[in-house]
PDB file of C-alpha atoms and ligand atoms in Angstrom:
ATOM      1  CA  MET M  13     133.412 101.762  93.483  1.00  0.00           C
ATOM      2  CA  TYR M  14     131.789  98.378  93.260  1.00  0.00           C
ATOM      3  CA  THR M  15     128.044  98.374  93.145  1.00  0.00           C
ATOM      4  CA  ILE M  16     126.896  95.050  94.466  1.00  0.00           C
ATOM      5  CA  ASP M  17     124.181  94.599  97.030  1.00  0.00           C
ATOM      6  CA  SER M  18     125.535  94.706 100.535  1.00  0.00           C
ATOM      7  CA  THR M  19     125.476  91.301 102.246  1.00  0.00           C
ATOM      8  CA  THR M  20     122.981  90.611 104.977  1.00  0.00           C
ATOM      9  CA  ASP M  21     125.544  89.075 107.300  1.00  0.00           C
ATOM     10  CA  ALA M  22     127.482  92.318 107.512  1.00  0.00           C
ATOM     11  CA  HIS M  23     127.683  93.962 110.849  1.00  0.00           C
ATOM     12  CA  GLU M  24     128.343  97.577 111.665  1.00  0.00           C
ATOM     13  CA  ILE M  25     131.794  98.546 112.968  1.00  0.00           C
ATOM     14  CA  GLU M  26     131.337 102.296 113.135  1.00  0.00           C
ATOM     15  CA  ARG M  27     128.856 105.007 112.117  1.00  0.00           C
ATOM     16  CA  VAL M  28     130.057 108.618 111.808  1.00  0.00           C
ATOM     17  CA  PRO M  29     128.616 111.923 110.624  1.00  0.00           C
ATOM     18  CA  ALA M  30     129.847 112.894 107.158  1.00  0.00           C
ATOM     19  CA  ALA M  31     129.375 115.562 104.555  1.00  0.00           C
ATOM     20  CA  ASP M  32     125.647 115.706 103.892  1.00  0.00           C
ATOM     21  CA  GLY M  33     124.818 112.703 106.039  1.00  0.00           C
ATOM     22  CA  GLU M  34     126.638 109.732 107.506  1.00  0.00           C
ATOM     23  CA  LEU M  35     129.197 107.063 106.742  1.00  0.00           C
ATOM     24  CA  VAL M  36     129.072 103.498 107.980  1.00  0.00           C
ATOM     25  CA  LEU M  37     131.895 100.937 108.029  1.00  0.00           C
ATOM     26  CA  ARG M  38     130.614  97.376 107.985  1.00  0.00           C
ATOM     27  CA  ARG M  39     132.335  94.010 108.147  1.00  0.00           C
ATOM     28  CA  ALA M  40     131.171  90.966 106.300  1.00  0.00           C
ATOM     29  CA  GLY M  41     133.434  87.974 106.968  1.00  0.00           C
ATOM     30  CA  GLU M  42     136.918  88.971 105.917  1.00  0.00           C
ATOM     31  CA  HIS M  43     135.675  91.977 103.898  1.00  0.00           C
ATOM     32  CA  TYR M  44     134.607  95.508 104.695  1.00  0.00           C
ATOM     33  CA  GLU M  45     132.020  97.795 103.140  1.00  0.00           C
ATOM     34  CA  ILE M  46     131.741 101.593 103.305  1.00  0.00           C
ATOM     35  CA  ILE M  47     128.125 102.821 103.065  1.00  0.00           C
ATOM     36  CA  SER M  48     127.387 106.521 102.463  1.00  0.00           C
ATOM     37  CA  ASN M  49     123.904 107.738 103.368  1.00  0.00           C
ATOM     38  CA  GLY M  50     122.541 104.249 102.902  1.00  0.00           C
ATOM     39  CA  CYS M  51     124.255 103.852  99.493  1.00  0.00           C
ATOM     40  CA  PHE M  52     126.982 101.361  98.803  1.00  0.00           C
ATOM     41  CA  LEU M  53     130.179 103.383  98.245  1.00  0.00           C
ATOM     42  CA  MET M  54     133.046 100.852  98.173  1.00  0.00           C
ATOM     43  CA  ASP M  55     134.108  97.469  99.493  1.00  0.00           C
ATOM     44  CA  THR M  56     137.212  95.408  99.720  1.00  0.00           C
ATOM     45  CA  ARG M  57     136.055  92.550  97.447  1.00  0.00           C
ATOM     46  CA  ALA M  58     137.141  93.584  93.962  1.00  0.00           C
ATOM     47  CA  GLY M  59     138.975  96.643  92.599  1.00  0.00           C
ATOM     48  CA  ALA M  60     139.869  95.905  88.921  1.00  0.00           C
ATOM     49  CA  SER M  61     138.480  99.176  87.627  1.00  0.00           C
ATOM     50  CA  GLU M  62     139.849 101.174  90.613  1.00  0.00           C
ATOM     51  CA  ARG M  63     143.327  99.829  89.777  1.00  0.00           C
ATOM     52  CA  LEU M  64     142.801 100.574  86.059  1.00  0.00           C
ATOM     53  CA  LEU M  65     142.097 104.189  86.984  1.00  0.00           C
ATOM     54  CA  VAL M  66     145.756 104.661  87.879  1.00  0.00           C
ATOM     55  CA  ARG M  67     147.259 102.069  85.546  1.00  0.00           C
ATOM     56  CA  THR M  68     145.823 103.834  82.451  1.00  0.00           C
ATOM     57  CA  ALA M  69     147.282 107.115  83.717  1.00  0.00           C
ATOM     58  CA  LEU M  70     150.746 105.621  84.285  1.00  0.00           C
ATOM     59  CA  ASP M  71     150.685 103.895  80.854  1.00  0.00           C
ATOM     60  CA  ALA M  72     149.745 107.232  79.223  1.00  0.00           C
ATOM     61  CA  LEU M  73     152.633 108.965  80.951  1.00  0.00           C
ATOM     62  CA  GLY M  74     155.047 106.563  79.295  1.00  0.00           C
ATOM     63  CA  ASP M  75     158.613 107.219  80.386  1.00  0.00           C
ATOM     64  CA  THR M  76     157.881 110.411  82.305  1.00  0.00           C
ATOM     65  CA  PRO M  77     160.457 110.273  85.155  1.00  0.00           C
ATOM     66  CA  ASN M  78     159.273 110.385  88.759  1.00  0.00           C
ATOM     67  CA  PRO M  79     155.596 111.119  88.088  1.00  0.00           C
ATOM     68  CA  ARG M  80     153.576 112.858  90.763  1.00  0.00           C
ATOM     69  CA  ILE M  81     150.103 111.504  91.115  1.00  0.00           C
ATOM     70  CA  LEU M  82     146.958 112.841  92.739  1.00  0.00           C
ATOM     71  CA  VAL M  83     144.378 110.297  93.847  1.00  0.00           C
ATOM     72  CA  GLY M  84     140.924 111.732  94.517  1.00  0.00           C
ATOM     73  CA  GLY M  85     139.016 109.649  97.105  1.00  0.00           C
ATOM     74  CA  LEU M  86     140.866 107.126  99.294  1.00  0.00           C
ATOM     75  CA  GLY M  87     138.008 104.635  99.678  1.00  0.00           C
ATOM     76  CA  VAL M  88     139.583 101.270 100.645  1.00  0.00           C
ATOM     77  CA  GLY M  89     142.874 102.208  98.997  1.00  0.00           C
ATOM     78  CA  PHE M  90     142.913  99.989  95.845  1.00  0.00           C
ATOM     79  CA  THR M  91     143.737 102.915  93.532  1.00  0.00           C
ATOM     80  CA  LEU M  92     146.438 104.216  95.861  1.00  0.00           C
ATOM     81  CA  ARG M  93     147.972 100.741  96.228  1.00  0.00           C
ATOM     82  CA  GLU M  94     148.191 100.393  92.407  1.00  0.00           C
ATOM     83  CA  ALA M  95     150.009 103.720  92.123  1.00  0.00           C
ATOM     84  CA  LEU M  96     152.570 102.636  94.668  1.00  0.00           C
ATOM     85  CA  THR M  97     153.314  99.389  92.890  1.00  0.00           C
ATOM     86  CA  ASP M  98     155.032 101.442  90.170  1.00  0.00           C
ATOM     87  CA  ALA M  99     158.555 102.151  91.324  1.00  0.00           C
ATOM     88  CA  ARG M 100     158.749 105.277  89.076  1.00  0.00           C
ATOM     89  CA  VAL M 101     156.101 107.051  91.127  1.00  0.00           C
ATOM     90  CA  ALA M 102     157.752 109.679  93.249  1.00  0.00           C
ATOM     91  CA  GLN M 103     154.836 111.033  95.193  1.00  0.00           C
ATOM     92  CA  VAL M 104     151.106 110.350  95.606  1.00  0.00           C
ATOM     93  CA  THR M 105     148.825 112.989  97.124  1.00  0.00           C
ATOM     94  CA  VAL M 106     145.511 111.639  98.313  1.00  0.00           C
ATOM     95  CA  ILE M 107     142.613 114.056  98.716  1.00  0.00           C
ATOM     96  CA  GLU M 108     139.925 112.536 100.923  1.00  0.00           C
ATOM     97  CA  ARG M 109     137.025 114.463 102.390  1.00  0.00           C
ATOM     98  CA  GLU M 110     136.119 112.185 105.293  1.00  0.00           C
ATOM     99  CA  PRO M 111     138.517 111.954 108.247  1.00  0.00           C
ATOM    100  CA  ALA M 112     136.914 108.597 109.210  1.00  0.00           C
ATOM    101  CA  VAL M 113     137.926 107.091 105.869  1.00  0.00           C
ATOM    102  CA  VAL M 114     141.531 108.119 106.462  1.00  0.00           C
ATOM    103  CA  ARG M 115     141.401 106.681 109.968  1.00  0.00           C
ATOM    104  CA  TRP M 116     139.886 103.417 108.682  1.00  0.00           C
ATOM    105  CA  GLY M 117     142.594 103.337 106.004  1.00  0.00           C
ATOM    106  CA  ALA M 118     145.249 103.351 108.666  1.00  0.00           C
ATOM    107  CA  GLY M 119     143.277 100.833 110.746  1.00  0.00           C
ATOM    108  CA  PRO M 120     141.119  97.907 109.683  1.00  0.00           C
ATOM    109  CA  LEU M 121     141.417  98.663 105.915  1.00  0.00           C
ATOM    110  CA  ALA M 122     145.233  98.964 105.977  1.00  0.00           C
ATOM    111  CA  PRO M 123     145.852  95.410 104.750  1.00  0.00           C
ATOM    112  CA  PHE M 124     143.721  96.040 101.657  1.00  0.00           C
ATOM    113  CA  SER M 125     145.869  98.974 100.537  1.00  0.00           C
ATOM    114  CA  GLY M 126     149.069  97.151 101.347  1.00  0.00           C
ATOM    115  CA  HIS M 127     149.472  99.567 104.328  1.00  0.00           C
ATOM    116  CA  ALA M 128     149.804 102.365 101.729  1.00  0.00           C
ATOM    117  CA  LEU M 129     149.336 105.189 104.213  1.00  0.00           C
ATOM    118  CA  THR M 130     152.661 104.353 105.824  1.00  0.00           C
ATOM    119  CA  ASP M 131     154.520 104.658 102.465  1.00  0.00           C
ATOM    120  CA  PRO M 132     156.806 107.733 102.631  1.00  0.00           C
ATOM    121  CA  ARG M 133     155.743 108.668  99.082  1.00  0.00           C
ATOM    122  CA  VAL M 134     152.142 109.192 100.276  1.00  0.00           C
ATOM    123  CA  ARG M 135     150.692 112.497 101.512  1.00  0.00           C
ATOM    124  CA  VAL M 136     147.072 112.586 102.626  1.00  0.00           C
ATOM    125  CA  VAL M 137     145.124 115.841 102.513  1.00  0.00           C
ATOM    126  CA  THR M 138     141.782 115.667 104.343  1.00  0.00           C
ATOM    127  CA  SER M 139     139.824 118.124 102.229  1.00  0.00           C
ATOM    128  CA  ASP M 140     136.925 118.439  99.802  1.00  0.00           C
ATOM    129  CA  LEU M 141     138.480 117.740  96.364  1.00  0.00           C
ATOM    130  CA  VAL M 142     135.998 119.989  94.572  1.00  0.00           C
ATOM    131  CA  ALA M 143     137.119 123.024  96.620  1.00  0.00           C
ATOM    132  CA  TRP M 144     140.736 121.949  96.783  1.00  0.00           C
ATOM    133  CA  VAL M 145     141.077 121.779  92.991  1.00  0.00           C
ATOM    134  CA  ARG M 146     139.958 125.408  92.683  1.00  0.00           C
ATOM    135  CA  SER M 147     142.088 126.686  95.616  1.00  0.00           C
ATOM    136  CA  ARG M 148     145.266 128.635  95.175  1.00  0.00           C
ATOM    137  CA  VAL M 149     148.007 128.888  97.751  1.00  0.00           C
ATOM    138  CA  ALA M 150     150.371 131.762  98.294  1.00  0.00           C
ATOM    139  CA  GLU M 151     153.891 130.572  97.500  1.00  0.00           C
ATOM    140  CA  PRO M 152     156.843 132.736  98.532  1.00  0.00           C
ATOM    141  CA  THR M 153     158.934 133.785  95.583  1.00  0.00           C
ATOM    142  CA  ALA M 154     162.703 133.733  95.837  1.00  0.00           C
ATOM    143  CA  GLY M 155     165.661 135.033  93.978  1.00  0.00           C
ATOM    144  CA  PRO M 156     167.668 138.190  93.450  1.00  0.00           C
ATOM    145  CA  GLY M 157     165.596 141.329  93.225  1.00  0.00           C
ATOM    146  CA  VAL M 158     162.439 139.595  94.379  1.00  0.00           C
ATOM    147  CA  GLY M 159     160.880 141.131  97.480  1.00  0.00           C
ATOM    148  CA  PRO M 160     158.666 139.446 100.093  1.00  0.00           C
ATOM    149  CA  VAL M 161     155.963 138.920  97.515  1.00  0.00           C
ATOM    150  CA  ALA M 162     153.726 135.900  97.506  1.00  0.00           C
ATOM    151  CA  GLU M 163     152.726 134.488  94.156  1.00  0.00           C
ATOM    152  CA  GLN M 164     149.315 132.858  93.783  1.00  0.00           C
ATOM    153  CA  SER M 165     149.849 129.434  92.315  1.00  0.00           C
ATOM    154  CA  HIS M 166     148.794 125.879  92.820  1.00  0.00           C
ATOM    155  CA  GLU M 167     150.402 122.489  92.869  1.00  0.00           C
ATOM    156  CA  ARG M 168     150.314 120.560  89.643  1.00  0.00           C
ATOM    157  CA  PHE M 169     150.554 116.829  88.892  1.00  0.00           C
ATOM    158  CA  HIS M 170     151.480 114.469  86.111  1.00  0.00           C
ATOM    159  CA  ALA M 171     148.244 112.550  86.697  1.00  0.00           C
ATOM    160  CA  LEU M 172     144.906 113.191  88.409  1.00  0.00           C
ATOM    161  CA  CYS M 173     143.072 109.911  89.152  1.00  0.00           C
ATOM    162  CA  LEU M 174     139.549 110.643  90.391  1.00  0.00           C
ATOM    163  CA  ASP M 175     137.057 108.303  91.996  1.00  0.00           C
ATOM    164  CA  ILE M 176     134.922 110.232  94.443  1.00  0.00           C
ATOM    165  CA  ASP M 177     131.460 109.391  93.086  1.00  0.00           C
ATOM    166  CA  ASN M 178     129.492 106.694  91.305  1.00  0.00           C
ATOM    167  CA  GLY M 179     130.349 108.817  88.297  1.00  0.00           C
ATOM    168  CA  PRO M 180     129.876 112.234  86.686  1.00  0.00           C
ATOM    169  CA  ASP M 181     126.084 111.564  86.322  1.00  0.00           C
ATOM    170  CA  TRP M 182     125.681 109.979  89.778  1.00  0.00           C
ATOM    171  CA  THR M 183     127.446 111.943  92.439  1.00  0.00           C
ATOM    172  CA  VAL M 184     127.400 110.985  96.126  1.00  0.00           C
ATOM    173  CA  THR M 185     126.745 114.589  97.209  1.00  0.00           C
ATOM    174  CA  ASP M 186     125.244 117.452  95.165  1.00  0.00           C
ATOM    175  CA  GLY M 187     128.368 119.612  95.508  1.00  0.00           C
ATOM    176  CA  ASN M 188     130.471 117.019  93.769  1.00  0.00           C
ATOM    177  CA  ALA M 189     128.631 117.578  90.464  1.00  0.00           C
ATOM    178  CA  SER M 190     130.617 120.745  89.794  1.00  0.00           C
ATOM    179  CA  LEU M 191     133.795 118.724  89.411  1.00  0.00           C
ATOM    180  CA  TYR M 192     132.548 117.393  86.075  1.00  0.00           C
ATOM    181  CA  ASP M 193     131.134 120.460  84.339  1.00  0.00           C
ATOM    182  CA  ASP M 194     133.137 122.762  82.030  1.00  0.00           C
ATOM    183  CA  ALA M 195     134.383 124.939  84.875  1.00  0.00           C
ATOM    184  CA  GLY M 196     135.346 121.866  86.865  1.00  0.00           C
ATOM    185  CA  LEU M 197     137.262 120.387  83.943  1.00  0.00           C
ATOM    186  CA  ALA M 198     139.034 123.718  83.449  1.00  0.00           C
ATOM    187  CA  ALA M 199     140.082 123.712  87.100  1.00  0.00           C
ATOM    188  CA  LEU M 200     141.284 120.125  86.821  1.00  0.00           C
ATOM    189  CA  ARG M 201     143.192 120.852  83.686  1.00  0.00           C
ATOM    190  CA  ALA M 202     144.969 123.708  85.431  1.00  0.00           C
ATOM    191  CA  ARG M 203     146.235 121.172  87.949  1.00  0.00           C
ATOM    192  CA  LEU M 204     147.984 119.131  85.292  1.00  0.00           C
ATOM    193  CA  LEU M 205     151.624 119.501  84.338  1.00  0.00           C
ATOM    194  CA  PRO M 206     152.322 119.701  80.607  1.00  0.00           C
ATOM    195  CA  GLY M 207     151.542 116.334  79.038  1.00  0.00           C
ATOM    196  CA  GLY M 208     149.586 115.300  82.152  1.00  0.00           C
ATOM    197  CA  VAL M 209     146.656 112.840  82.278  1.00  0.00           C
ATOM    198  CA  LEU M 210     143.204 112.994  83.877  1.00  0.00           C
ATOM    199  CA  THR M 211     141.395 109.750  84.631  1.00  0.00           C
ATOM    200  CA  VAL M 212     137.886 109.542  86.016  1.00  0.00           C
ATOM    201  CA  TRP M 213     135.982 106.500  87.370  1.00  0.00           C
ATOM    202  CA  SER M 214     132.290 105.973  86.627  1.00  0.00           C
ATOM    203  CA  ALA M 215     129.705 103.247  87.188  1.00  0.00           C
ATOM    204  CA  THR M 216     127.783 104.474  84.098  1.00  0.00           C
ATOM    205  CA  ALA M 217     128.691 105.291  80.510  1.00  0.00           C
ATOM    206  CA  SER M 218     128.184 109.103  80.918  1.00  0.00           C
ATOM    207  CA  PRO M 219     128.354 109.940  77.167  1.00  0.00           C
ATOM    208  CA  GLU M 220     127.803 113.657  77.757  1.00  0.00           C
ATOM    209  CA  PHE M 221     130.794 113.724  80.065  1.00  0.00           C
ATOM    210  CA  ALA M 222     132.875 111.922  77.427  1.00  0.00           C
ATOM    211  CA  ASP M 223     131.936 114.676  74.916  1.00  0.00           C
ATOM    212  CA  ARG M 224     132.841 117.357  77.405  1.00  0.00           C
ATOM    213  CA  LEU M 225     136.286 115.786  77.806  1.00  0.00           C
ATOM    214  CA  ARG M 226     136.713 115.571  74.045  1.00  0.00           C
ATOM    215  CA  ARG M 227     136.033 119.328  73.725  1.00  0.00           C
ATOM    216  CA  ARG M 228     138.853 120.034  76.210  1.00  0.00           C
ATOM    217  CA  PHE M 229     141.504 117.309  75.631  1.00  0.00           C
ATOM    218  CA  ALA M 230     143.183 116.155  72.465  1.00  0.00           C
ATOM    219  CA  HIS M 231     142.997 112.482  73.341  1.00  0.00           C
ATOM    220  CA  VAL M 232     140.195 110.768  75.195  1.00  0.00           C
ATOM    221  CA  SER M 233     139.682 107.040  75.597  1.00  0.00           C
ATOM    222  CA  VAL M 234     137.003 105.114  77.405  1.00  0.00           C
ATOM    223  CA  HIS M 235     137.738 101.793  79.070  1.00  0.00           C
ATOM    224  CA  ARG M 236     134.943  99.474  80.139  1.00  0.00           C
ATOM    225  CA  VAL M 237     135.490  96.853  82.845  1.00  0.00           C
ATOM    226  CA  PRO M 238     132.887  94.086  83.192  1.00  0.00           C
ATOM    227  CA  VAL M 239     131.404  93.584  86.651  1.00  0.00           C
ATOM    228  CA  PRO M 240     129.466  90.543  87.944  1.00  0.00           C
ATOM    229  CA  ARG M 241     126.086  92.283  87.506  1.00  0.00           C
ATOM    230  CA  GLY M 242     124.855  95.384  85.669  1.00  0.00           C
ATOM    231  CA  GLU M 243     126.628  97.917  83.521  1.00  0.00           C
ATOM    232  CA  PRO M 244     130.384  97.742  83.181  1.00  0.00           C
ATOM    233  CA  ASP M 245     132.495 100.139  85.256  1.00  0.00           C
ATOM    234  CA  VAL M 246     134.008 102.830  83.098  1.00  0.00           C
ATOM    235  CA  VAL M 247     137.394 104.657  83.255  1.00  0.00           C
ATOM    236  CA  PHE M 248     137.749 107.846  81.217  1.00  0.00           C
ATOM    237  CA  VAL M 249     141.323 108.780  80.215  1.00  0.00           C
ATOM    238  CA  ALA M 250     141.980 112.299  78.938  1.00  0.00           C
ATOM    239  CA  SER M 251     145.345 113.811  77.919  1.00  0.00           C
ATOM    240  CA  GLU M 252     147.166 116.045  75.487  1.00  0.00           C
ATOM    241  CA  ARG M 253     149.537 113.284  74.472  1.00  0.00           C
TER     242      ARG M 253
HETATM  243  C1  SAM X  25     134.400 104.979  95.878  1.00  0.00           C
HETATM  244  S1  SAM X  25     135.497 105.603  97.025  1.00  0.00           S
HETATM  245  C2  SAM X  25     137.023 105.588  96.250  1.00  0.00           C
HETATM  246  C3  SAM X  25     137.497 104.185  96.018  1.00  0.00           C
HETATM  247  C4  SAM X  25     138.955 104.129  95.694  1.00  0.00           C
HETATM  248  N1  SAM X  25     139.199 104.365  94.299  1.00  0.00           N
HETATM  249  C5  SAM X  25     139.521 102.762  96.072  1.00  0.00           C
HETATM  250  O1  SAM X  25     140.390 102.278  95.344  1.00  0.00           O
HETATM  251  O2  SAM X  25     139.148 102.244  97.150  1.00  0.00           O
HETATM  252  C6  SAM X  25     135.077 107.301  97.012  1.00  0.00           C
HETATM  253  C7  SAM X  25     135.850 108.113  98.084  1.00  0.00           C
HETATM  254  O3  SAM X  25     135.792 109.487  97.750  1.00  0.00           O
HETATM  255  C8  SAM X  25     135.532 110.233  98.935  1.00  0.00           C
HETATM  256  N2  SAM X  25     134.889 111.463  98.533  1.00  0.00           N
HETATM  257  C9  SAM X  25     133.624 111.710  98.139  1.00  0.00           C
HETATM  258  N3  SAM X  25     133.439 112.973  97.812  1.00  0.00           N
HETATM  259  C10 SAM X  25     134.623 113.627  98.017  1.00  0.00           C
HETATM  260  C11 SAM X  25     135.080 114.942  97.862  1.00  0.00           C
HETATM  261  N4  SAM X  25     134.289 115.916  97.436  1.00  0.00           N
HETATM  262  N5  SAM X  25     136.356 115.217  98.143  1.00  0.00           N
HETATM  263  C12 SAM X  25     137.207 114.261  98.552  1.00  0.00           C
HETATM  264  N6  SAM X  25     136.855 112.956  98.770  1.00  0.00           N
HETATM  265  C13 SAM X  25     135.570 112.622  98.489  1.00  0.00           C
HETATM  266  C14 SAM X  25     134.663 109.261  99.762  1.00  0.00           C
HETATM  267  O4  SAM X  25     134.713 109.653 101.164  1.00  0.00           O
HETATM  268  C15 SAM X  25     135.308 107.935  99.452  1.00  0.00           C
HETATM  269  O5  SAM X  25     136.363 107.646 100.368  1.00  0.00           O
END
């Protein structure tokens, strides 16, 4: 997310109902802005910290072959694009709550993600990440002596790269807050493969969230990315490595 004031010359392209309100896509010159309930959510102008969100995860994974990445929140696709620049990345699952954001990502915003949604490594799930993380799917078991039993399990990833809010202390909808509490972190951790990495984007320092991560992960680092005005963006990186 990039928290600058929206420009006055921007004009509205589309306004749609969204979770707890509405979403607006605006165009300002060659750039686009996504506004959520009157608050600036993301635009196509910058993206350094959004790219760092996935770059730090891939660096932490070292030489892990064919990493499978989850990107939480499509936005304008900067994070997704960065994941796809790494040839090692085998699969990226994007969890995005708003169907309109996915549609815009395949339409006017496609050039900003490098047309990422057409990459065969990308799978988009239109779902609420907070609920999805806690969900379990029935997977058929197979093998000699195993009957038609379904085992409750869930898909796991080498990296979870999450940017769905202005940060753990500044969520865009009330329901998102439970992603960052102890139960939320436990659910996220259960989605990581052994040695996996969790990264979380924030527009504020969120020291309590950093402490919560330290209680649950062996290694936690905090990266600050200067922005033109205001507090630096922050990327939290948590892993067992
Ligand atoms: C700031 S944008 C993400 C920016 C992205 N990192 C990029 O590079 O453009 C946040 C995105 O998260 C989505 N989002 C917000 N809450 C969500 C939730 N609970 N589940 C899934 N997506 C959510 C928003 O619709 C929006 O597309």
